[in-house]
mmCIF file of C-alpha atoms in Angstrom:
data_model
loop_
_atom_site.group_PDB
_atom_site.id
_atom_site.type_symbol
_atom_site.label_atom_id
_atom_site.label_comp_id
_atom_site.label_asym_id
_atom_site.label_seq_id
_atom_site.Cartn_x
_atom_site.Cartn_y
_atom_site.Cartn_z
ATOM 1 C CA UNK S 1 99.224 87.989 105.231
ATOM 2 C CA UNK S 2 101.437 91.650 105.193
ATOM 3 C CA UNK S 3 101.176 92.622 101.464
ATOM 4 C CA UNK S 4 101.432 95.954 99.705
ATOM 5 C CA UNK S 5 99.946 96.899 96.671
ATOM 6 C CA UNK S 6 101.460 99.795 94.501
ATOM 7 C CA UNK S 7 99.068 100.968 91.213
ATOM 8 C CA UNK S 8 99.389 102.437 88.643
ATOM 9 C CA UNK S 9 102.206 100.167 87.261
ATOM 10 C CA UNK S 10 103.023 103.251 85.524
ATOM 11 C CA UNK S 11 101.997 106.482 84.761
ATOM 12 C CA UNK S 12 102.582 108.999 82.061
ATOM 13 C CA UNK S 13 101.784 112.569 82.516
ATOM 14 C CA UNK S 14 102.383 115.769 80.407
ATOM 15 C CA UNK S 15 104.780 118.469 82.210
ATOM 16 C CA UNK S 16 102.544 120.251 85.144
ATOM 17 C CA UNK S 17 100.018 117.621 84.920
ATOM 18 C CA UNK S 18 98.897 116.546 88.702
ATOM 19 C CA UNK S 19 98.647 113.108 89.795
ATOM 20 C CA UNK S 20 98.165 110.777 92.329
ATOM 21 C CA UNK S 21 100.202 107.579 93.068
ATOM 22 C CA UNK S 22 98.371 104.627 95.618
ATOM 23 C CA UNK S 23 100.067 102.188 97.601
ATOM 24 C CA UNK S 24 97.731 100.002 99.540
ATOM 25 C CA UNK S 25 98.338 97.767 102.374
ATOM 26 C CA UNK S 26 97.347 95.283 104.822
ATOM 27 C CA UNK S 27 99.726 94.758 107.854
ATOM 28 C CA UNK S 28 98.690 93.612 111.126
ATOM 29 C CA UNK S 29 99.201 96.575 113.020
ATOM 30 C CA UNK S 30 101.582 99.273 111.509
ATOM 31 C CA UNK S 31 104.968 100.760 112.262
ATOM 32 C CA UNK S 32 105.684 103.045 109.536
ATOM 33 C CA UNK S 33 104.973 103.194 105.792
ATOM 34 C CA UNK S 34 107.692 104.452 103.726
ATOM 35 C CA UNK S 35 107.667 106.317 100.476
ATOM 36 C CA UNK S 36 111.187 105.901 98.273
ATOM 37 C CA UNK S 37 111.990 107.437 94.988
ATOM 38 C CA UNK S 38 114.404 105.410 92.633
ATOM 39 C CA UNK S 39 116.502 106.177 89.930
ATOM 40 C CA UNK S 40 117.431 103.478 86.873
ATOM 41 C CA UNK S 41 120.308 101.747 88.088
ATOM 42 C CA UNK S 42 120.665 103.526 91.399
ATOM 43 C CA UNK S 43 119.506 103.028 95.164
ATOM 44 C CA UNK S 44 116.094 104.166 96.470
ATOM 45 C CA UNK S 45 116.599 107.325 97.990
ATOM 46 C CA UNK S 46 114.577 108.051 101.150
ATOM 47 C CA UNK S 47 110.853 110.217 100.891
ATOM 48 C CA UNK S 48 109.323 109.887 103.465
ATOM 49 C CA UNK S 49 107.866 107.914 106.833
ATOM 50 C CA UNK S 50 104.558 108.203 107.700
ATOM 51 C CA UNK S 51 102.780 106.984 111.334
ATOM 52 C CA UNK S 52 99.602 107.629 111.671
ATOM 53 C CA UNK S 53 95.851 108.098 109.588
ATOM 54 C CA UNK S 54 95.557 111.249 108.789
ATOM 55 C CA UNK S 55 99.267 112.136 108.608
ATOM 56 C CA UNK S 56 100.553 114.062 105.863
ATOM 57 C CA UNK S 57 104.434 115.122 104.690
ATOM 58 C CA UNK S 58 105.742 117.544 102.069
ATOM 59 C CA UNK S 59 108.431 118.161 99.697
ATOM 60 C CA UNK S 60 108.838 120.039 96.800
ATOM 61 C CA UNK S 61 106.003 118.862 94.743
ATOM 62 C CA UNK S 62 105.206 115.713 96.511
ATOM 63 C CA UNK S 63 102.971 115.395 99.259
ATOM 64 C CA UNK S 64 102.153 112.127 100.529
ATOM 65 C CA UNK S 65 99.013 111.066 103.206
ATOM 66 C CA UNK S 66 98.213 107.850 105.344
ATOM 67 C CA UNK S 67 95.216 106.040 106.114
ATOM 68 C CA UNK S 68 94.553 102.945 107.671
ATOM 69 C CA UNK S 69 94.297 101.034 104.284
ATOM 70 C CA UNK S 70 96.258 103.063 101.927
ATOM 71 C CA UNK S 71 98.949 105.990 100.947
ATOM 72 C CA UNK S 72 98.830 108.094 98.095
ATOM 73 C CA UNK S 73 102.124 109.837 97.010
ATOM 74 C CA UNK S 74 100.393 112.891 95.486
ATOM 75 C CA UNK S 75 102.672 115.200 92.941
ATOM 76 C CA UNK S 76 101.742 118.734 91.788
ATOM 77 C CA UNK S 77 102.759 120.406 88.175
ATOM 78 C CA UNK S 78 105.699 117.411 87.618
ATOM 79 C CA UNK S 79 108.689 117.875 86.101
ATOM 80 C CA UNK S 80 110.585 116.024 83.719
ATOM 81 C CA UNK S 81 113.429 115.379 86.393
ATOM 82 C CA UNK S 82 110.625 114.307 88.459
ATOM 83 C CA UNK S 83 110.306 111.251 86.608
ATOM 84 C CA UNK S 84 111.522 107.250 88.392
ATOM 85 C CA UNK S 85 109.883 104.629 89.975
ATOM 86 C CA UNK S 86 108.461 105.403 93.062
ATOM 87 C CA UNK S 87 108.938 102.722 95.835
ATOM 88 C CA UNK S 88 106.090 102.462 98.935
ATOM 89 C CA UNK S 89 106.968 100.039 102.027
ATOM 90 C CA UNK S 90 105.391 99.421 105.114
ATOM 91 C CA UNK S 91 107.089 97.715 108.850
ATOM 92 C CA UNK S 92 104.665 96.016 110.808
ATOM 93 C CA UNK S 93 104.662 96.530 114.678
ATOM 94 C CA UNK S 94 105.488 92.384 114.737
ATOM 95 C CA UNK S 95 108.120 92.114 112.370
ATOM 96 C CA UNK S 96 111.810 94.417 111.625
ATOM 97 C CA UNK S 97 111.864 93.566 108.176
ATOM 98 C CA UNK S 98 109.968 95.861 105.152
ATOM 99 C CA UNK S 99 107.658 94.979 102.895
ATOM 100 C CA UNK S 100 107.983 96.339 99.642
ATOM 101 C CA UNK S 101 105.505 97.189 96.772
ATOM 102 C CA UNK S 102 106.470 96.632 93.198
ATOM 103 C CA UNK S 103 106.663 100.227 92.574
ATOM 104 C CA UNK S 104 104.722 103.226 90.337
ATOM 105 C CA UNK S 105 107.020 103.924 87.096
ATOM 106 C CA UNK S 106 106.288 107.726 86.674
ATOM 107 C CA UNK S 107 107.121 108.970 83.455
ATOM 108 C CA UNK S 108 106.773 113.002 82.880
ATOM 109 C CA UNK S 109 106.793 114.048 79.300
ATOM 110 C CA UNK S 110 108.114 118.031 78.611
ATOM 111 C CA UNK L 1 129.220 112.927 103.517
ATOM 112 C CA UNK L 2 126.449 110.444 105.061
ATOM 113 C CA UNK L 3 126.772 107.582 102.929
ATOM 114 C CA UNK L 4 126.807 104.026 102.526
ATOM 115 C CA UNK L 5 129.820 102.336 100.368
ATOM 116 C CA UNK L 6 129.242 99.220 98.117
ATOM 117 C CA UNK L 7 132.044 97.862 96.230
ATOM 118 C CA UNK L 8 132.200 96.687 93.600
ATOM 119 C CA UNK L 9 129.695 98.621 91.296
ATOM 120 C CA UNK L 10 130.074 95.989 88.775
ATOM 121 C CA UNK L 11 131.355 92.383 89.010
ATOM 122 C CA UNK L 12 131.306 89.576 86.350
ATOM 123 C CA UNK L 13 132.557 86.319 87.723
ATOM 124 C CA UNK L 14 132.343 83.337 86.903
ATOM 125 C CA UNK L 15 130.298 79.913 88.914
ATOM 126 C CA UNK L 16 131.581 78.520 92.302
ATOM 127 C CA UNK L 17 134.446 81.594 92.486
ATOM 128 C CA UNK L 18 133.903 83.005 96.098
ATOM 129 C CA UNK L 19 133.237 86.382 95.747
ATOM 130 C CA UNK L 20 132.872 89.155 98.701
ATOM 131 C CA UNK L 21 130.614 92.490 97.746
ATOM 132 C CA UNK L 22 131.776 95.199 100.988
ATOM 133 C CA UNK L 23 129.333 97.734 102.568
ATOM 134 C CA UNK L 24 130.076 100.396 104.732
ATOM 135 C CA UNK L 25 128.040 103.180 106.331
ATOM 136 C CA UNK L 26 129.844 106.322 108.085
ATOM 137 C CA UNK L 27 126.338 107.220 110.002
ATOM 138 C CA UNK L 28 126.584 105.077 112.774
ATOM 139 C CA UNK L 29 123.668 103.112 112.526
ATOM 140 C CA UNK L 30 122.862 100.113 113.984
ATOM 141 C CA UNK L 31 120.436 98.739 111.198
ATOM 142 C CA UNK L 32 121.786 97.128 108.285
ATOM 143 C CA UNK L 33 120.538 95.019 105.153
ATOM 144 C CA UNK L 34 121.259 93.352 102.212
ATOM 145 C CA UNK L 35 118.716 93.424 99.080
ATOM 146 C CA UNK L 36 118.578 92.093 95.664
ATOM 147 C CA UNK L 37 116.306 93.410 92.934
ATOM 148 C CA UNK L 38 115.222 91.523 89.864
ATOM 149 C CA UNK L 39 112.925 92.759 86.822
ATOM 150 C CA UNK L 40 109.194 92.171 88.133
ATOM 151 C CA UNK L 41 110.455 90.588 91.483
ATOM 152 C CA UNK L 42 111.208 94.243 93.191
ATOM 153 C CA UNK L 43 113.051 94.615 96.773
ATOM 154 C CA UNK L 44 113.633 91.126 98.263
ATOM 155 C CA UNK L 45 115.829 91.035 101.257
ATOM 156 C CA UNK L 46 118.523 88.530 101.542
ATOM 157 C CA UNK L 47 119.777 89.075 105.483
ATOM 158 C CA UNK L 48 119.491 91.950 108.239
ATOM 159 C CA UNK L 49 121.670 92.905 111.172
ATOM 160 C CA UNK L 50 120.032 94.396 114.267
ATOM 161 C CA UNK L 51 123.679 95.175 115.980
ATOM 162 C CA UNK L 52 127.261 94.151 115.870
ATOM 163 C CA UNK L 53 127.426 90.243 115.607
ATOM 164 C CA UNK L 54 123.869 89.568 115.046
ATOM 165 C CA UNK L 55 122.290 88.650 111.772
ATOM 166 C CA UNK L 56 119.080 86.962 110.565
ATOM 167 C CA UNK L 57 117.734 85.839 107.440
ATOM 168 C CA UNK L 58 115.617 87.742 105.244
ATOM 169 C CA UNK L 59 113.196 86.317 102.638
ATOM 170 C CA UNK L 60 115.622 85.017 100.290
ATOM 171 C CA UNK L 61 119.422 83.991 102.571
ATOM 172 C CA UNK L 62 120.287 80.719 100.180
ATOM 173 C CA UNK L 63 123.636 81.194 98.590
ATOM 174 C CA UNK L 64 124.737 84.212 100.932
ATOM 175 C CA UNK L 65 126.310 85.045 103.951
ATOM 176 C CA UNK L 66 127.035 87.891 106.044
ATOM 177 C CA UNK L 67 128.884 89.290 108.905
ATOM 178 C CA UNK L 68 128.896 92.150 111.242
ATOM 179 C CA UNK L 69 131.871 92.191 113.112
ATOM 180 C CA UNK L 70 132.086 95.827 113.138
ATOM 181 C CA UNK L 71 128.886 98.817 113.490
ATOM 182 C CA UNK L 72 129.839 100.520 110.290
ATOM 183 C CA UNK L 73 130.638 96.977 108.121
ATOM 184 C CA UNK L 74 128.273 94.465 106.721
ATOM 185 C CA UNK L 75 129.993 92.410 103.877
ATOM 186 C CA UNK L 76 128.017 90.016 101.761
ATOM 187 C CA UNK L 77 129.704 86.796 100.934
ATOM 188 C CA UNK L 78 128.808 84.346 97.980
ATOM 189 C CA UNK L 79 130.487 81.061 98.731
ATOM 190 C CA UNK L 80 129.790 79.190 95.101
ATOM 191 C CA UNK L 81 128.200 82.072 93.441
ATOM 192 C CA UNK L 82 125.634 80.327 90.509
ATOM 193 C CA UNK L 83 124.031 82.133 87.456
ATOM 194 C CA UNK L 84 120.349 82.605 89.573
ATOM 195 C CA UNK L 85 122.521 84.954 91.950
ATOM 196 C CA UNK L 86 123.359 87.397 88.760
ATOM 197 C CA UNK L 87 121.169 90.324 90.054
ATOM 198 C CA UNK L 88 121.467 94.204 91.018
ATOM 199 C CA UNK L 89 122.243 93.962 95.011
ATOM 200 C CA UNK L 90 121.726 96.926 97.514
ATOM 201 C CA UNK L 91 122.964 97.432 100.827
ATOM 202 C CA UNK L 92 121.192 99.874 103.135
ATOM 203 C CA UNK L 93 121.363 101.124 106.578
ATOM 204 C CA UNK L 94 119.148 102.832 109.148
ATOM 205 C CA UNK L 95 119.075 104.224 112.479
ATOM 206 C CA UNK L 96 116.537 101.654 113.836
ATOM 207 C CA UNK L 97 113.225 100.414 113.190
ATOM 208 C CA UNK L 98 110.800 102.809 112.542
ATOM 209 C CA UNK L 99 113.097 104.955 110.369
ATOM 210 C CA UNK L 100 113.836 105.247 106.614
ATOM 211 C CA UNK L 101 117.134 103.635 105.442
ATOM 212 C CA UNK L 102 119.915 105.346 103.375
ATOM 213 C CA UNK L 103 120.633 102.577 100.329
ATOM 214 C CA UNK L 104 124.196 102.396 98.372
ATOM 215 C CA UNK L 105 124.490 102.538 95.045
ATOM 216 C CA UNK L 106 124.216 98.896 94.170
ATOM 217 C CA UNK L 107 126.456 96.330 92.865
ATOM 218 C CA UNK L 108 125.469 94.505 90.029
ATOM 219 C CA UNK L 109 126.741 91.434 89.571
ATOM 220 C CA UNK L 110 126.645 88.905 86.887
ATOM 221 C CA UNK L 111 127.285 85.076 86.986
ATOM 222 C CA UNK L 112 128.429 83.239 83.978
#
């Protein structure tokens, strides 16, 4: 069965303290695996897609990589404004529809 | 802007009142979808559209209904709405498989 697997449930850092979120997955053969940041109350808003093992993508201080079993959504000297739940997803080749993790609470104290 | 339009942000109705949430997305996309989002239940998707005029059920389609008539529109209609429905409801769209999706705000709607 496709299933996704985010952990921590949440995570509580100190301002600038580096971190790594996981999201691990089994899919039968995989489309894309999608990273999603979301606000309380709001709509995800769009991270990244990733392919491939081995890829990796880039923004501000998140950087997130692929292998064939998991992704990890890694952030660099957070920011308060850095903190909401971050959402993983993956599409298998076999199916349109995403499947969702439960999501990483980050929480980044000043 | 590139955007995608729910209205209402906030309905309270009350049960077996018809009610119609609207979505709209000026990107042009062909991909859209309808979500709801519960504490500890996450994402769960309630229907998909591939392309104008076809639909399919997600993982949880009882007590909804949708339409794509036009690209840009993909109402969600709640016949007899009932107080398990009362949830926070996204729609999102996306240029096709493969591709991450732009979400709306959210609607969230309580049944009393």
């Amino acid at each position: 069965e496709d299933q996704v697997t985010q952990s921590p449930e949440a995570l509580r850092l100190q301002e600038g303290e580096s971190s790594s979120l996981n999201c691990s997955y089994t899919v039968s053969g995989l489309r894309g695996l999608f990273w999603y940041r979301q606000d309380p109350g709001k709509g995800p808003e769009f991270l990244y897609t990733l392919y491939s093992a081995g890829e990796e993508k880039e923004k501000e201080r998140l950087k997130a990589t692929l292998t064939k079993k998991e992704s990890f959504l890694h952030i660099t000297a957070p920011k308060p404004e850095d903190s909401a739940t971050y959402l993983c997803a993956v599409q298998a080749d076999s199916n349109y529809q995403l499947i969702w993790g439960a999501g990483t609470k980050l929480i980044i104290k000043p | 802007e590139a955007q995608v339009t729910q209205n209402p942000r906030y309905l309270i109705t009350v049960t077996g009142k018809k009610l119609t949430v609207t979505c709209s997305q000026n990107m042009n996309h062909e991909y859209m979808s309808w979500y709801r989002q519960d504490p500890g239940l996450g994402l769960r998707q309630i229907y998909y559209s591939m392309n104008v005029e076809v639909t399919d059920k997600g993982d949880v389609p009882e007590g909804y209904k949708v339409s794509r008539k036009e690209k840009r529109n993909f109402p969600l209609i709640l016949e007899s709405p009932s107080p398990n429905q009362t949830s926070l409801y996204f729609c999102a769209s996306s240029v096709g498989t493969g591709y991450g999706y732009t979400f709306g705000s959210g609607t969230r709607l309580t049944v009393v």
